[in-house]
C-alpha positions as a Markdown table, in Angstrom:
| # | Residue | x | y | z |
|---|---|---|---|---|
| 1 | Met | 108.7 | 90.6 | 89.3 |
| 2 | Arg | 110.3 | 92.6 | 92.0 |
| 3 | Lys | 113.5 | 94.6 | 90.8 |
| 4 | Arg | 116.0 | 94.2 | 93.6 |
| 5 | Gly | 119.0 | 96.6 | 94.0 |
| 6 | Lys | 122.4 | 95.0 | 94.3 |
| 7 | Trp | 122.5 | 96.1 | 98.1 |
| 8 | Met | 119.7 | 94.0 | 98.9 |
| 9 | Lys | 120.0 | 90.8 | 100.8 |
| 10 | Ser | 117.9 | 87.5 | 101.1 |
| 11 | Pro | 115.8 | 88.4 | 104.1 |
| 12 | Asp | 114.6 | 92.1 | 103.0 |
| 13 | Asp | 111.5 | 91.0 | 100.9 |
| 14 | Ser | 110.6 | 88.9 | 104.0 |
| 15 | Ile | 111.0 | 91.8 | 106.4 |
| 16 | Leu | 109.2 | 94.0 | 104.1 |
| 17 | Glu | 106.3 | 91.7 | 103.6 |
| 18 | Tyr | 106.1 | 91.3 | 107.4 |
| 19 | Ile | 106.0 | 94.9 | 108.0 |
| 20 | Arg | 103.4 | 95.4 | 105.3 |
| 21 | Asp | 101.2 | 92.4 | 106.6 |
| 22 | Asn | 101.4 | 93.5 | 110.3 |
| 23 | Gly | 101.4 | 97.2 | 109.9 |
| 24 | Ser | 104.6 | 97.7 | 111.6 |
| 25 | Gly | 107.5 | 95.6 | 112.9 |
| 26 | Asn | 110.4 | 95.6 | 115.2 |
| 27 | Pro | 113.7 | 93.1 | 114.6 |
| 28 | Ser | 112.8 | 91.2 | 117.6 |
| 29 | Asp | 109.2 | 90.0 | 116.4 |
| 30 | Ile | 110.6 | 89.5 | 113.0 |
| 31 | Ser | 113.5 | 87.3 | 114.1 |
| 32 | Asp | 111.0 | 85.2 | 115.8 |
| 33 | Val | 109.1 | 84.3 | 112.6 |
| 34 | Glu | 110.3 | 80.7 | 111.5 |
| 35 | Glu | 110.4 | 81.4 | 107.9 |
| 36 | Ile | 112.9 | 84.2 | 108.1 |
| 37 | Arg | 115.4 | 82.4 | 110.1 |
| 38 | Phe | 118.0 | 85.0 | 110.9 |
| 39 | Ser | 119.4 | 86.5 | 113.9 |
| 40 | Tyr | 117.9 | 89.6 | 115.9 |
| 41 | Gly | 121.2 | 91.5 | 115.2 |
| 42 | Tyr | 121.1 | 90.7 | 111.4 |
| 43 | Ile | 117.5 | 91.6 | 111.1 |
| 44 | Ala | 117.9 | 94.9 | 113.0 |
| 45 | Asp | 120.9 | 95.9 | 110.7 |
| 46 | Arg | 118.9 | 95.0 | 107.6 |
| 47 | Cys | 115.9 | 97.3 | 109.0 |
| 48 | Ser | 118.3 | 100.0 | 109.4 |
| 49 | Val | 119.7 | 99.7 | 105.9 |
| 50 | Leu | 116.0 | 99.3 | 104.5 |
| 51 | Ala | 115.2 | 102.5 | 106.2 |
| 52 | Glu | 118.4 | 104.2 | 104.9 |
| 53 | Tyr | 117.3 | 103.4 | 101.4 |
| 54 | Gly | 113.9 | 104.9 | 102.2 |
| 55 | Leu | 111.9 | 101.4 | 102.2 |
| 56 | Leu | 111.0 | 101.5 | 105.9 |
| 57 | Glu | 110.8 | 104.6 | 108.3 |
| 58 | Arg | 111.8 | 104.0 | 111.9 |
| 59 | Leu | 109.4 | 105.4 | 114.4 |
| 60 | Gly | 111.4 | 104.8 | 117.5 |
| 61 | Asn | 112.2 | 101.9 | 120.0 |
| 62 | Ala | 112.9 | 99.9 | 116.9 |
| 63 | Val | 109.7 | 99.9 | 115.6 |
| 64 | Tyr | 109.3 | 100.3 | 111.7 |
| 65 | Val | 106.7 | 100.9 | 109.1 |
| 66 | Leu | 106.6 | 100.6 | 105.5 |
| 67 | Thr | 107.1 | 103.7 | 103.4 |
| 68 | Asp | 105.2 | 104.5 | 100.1 |
| 69 | Glu | 108.6 | 103.3 | 98.2 |
| 70 | Gly | 108.5 | 100.3 | 100.2 |
| 71 | Glu | 104.9 | 99.8 | 99.2 |
| 72 | Ser | 105.9 | 100.4 | 95.7 |
| 73 | Tyr | 108.7 | 98.1 | 95.7 |
| 74 | Leu | 106.4 | 95.1 | 97.1 |
| 75 | Asp | 103.8 | 95.9 | 94.3 |
| 76 | Glu | 106.7 | 95.6 | 91.7 |
| 77 | Glu | 106.6 | 99.2 | 90.7 |
| 78 | Leu | 109.8 | 100.4 | 92.0 |
| 79 | Asp | 113.5 | 99.4 | 91.1 |
| 80 | Thr | 115.5 | 99.6 | 94.3 |
| 81 | Gly | 118.6 | 99.6 | 92.4 |
| 82 | Thr | 117.8 | 103.2 | 91.7 |
| 83 | Leu | 117.7 | 104.3 | 95.1 |
| 84 | Ser | 120.4 | 105.8 | 97.3 |
| 85 | Arg | 121.5 | 105.4 | 100.8 |
| 86 | Asn | 119.9 | 108.0 | 103.1 |
| 87 | His | 117.2 | 108.3 | 100.5 |
| 88 | Ala | 114.5 | 110.6 | 101.9 |
| 89 | Thr | 111.2 | 109.2 | 101.9 |
| 90 | Ser | 107.9 | 110.6 | 100.9 |
| 91 | Gly | 106.0 | 109.2 | 103.8 |
| 92 | Arg | 104.5 | 106.2 | 105.3 |
| 93 | Ser | 102.1 | 104.0 | 103.4 |
| 94 | Ala | 98.2 | 104.9 | 103.8 |
| 95 | Ala | 97.9 | 101.2 | 104.8 |
| 96 | Val | 99.6 | 101.9 | 108.1 |
């Protein structure tokens, strides 16, 4: 079972899973996924927050990739409640 921090919101797992499955993602493409059902603006805000906590890395042009921490969270190895905002990441996942 994934250990979600209190700061996480309902679409965050779906955003992280989309980016893991696709290698990268941007809020426009993610908001077009029928199962996610949130607006572009909300997804953009959540991607920014996920990056501030170190689960995503922004490459530019609103493109995000999963970090090692993001991968660890999805693999149920990281409790995101232990992360702090503006967390420094250790790098992108090797799967990217």
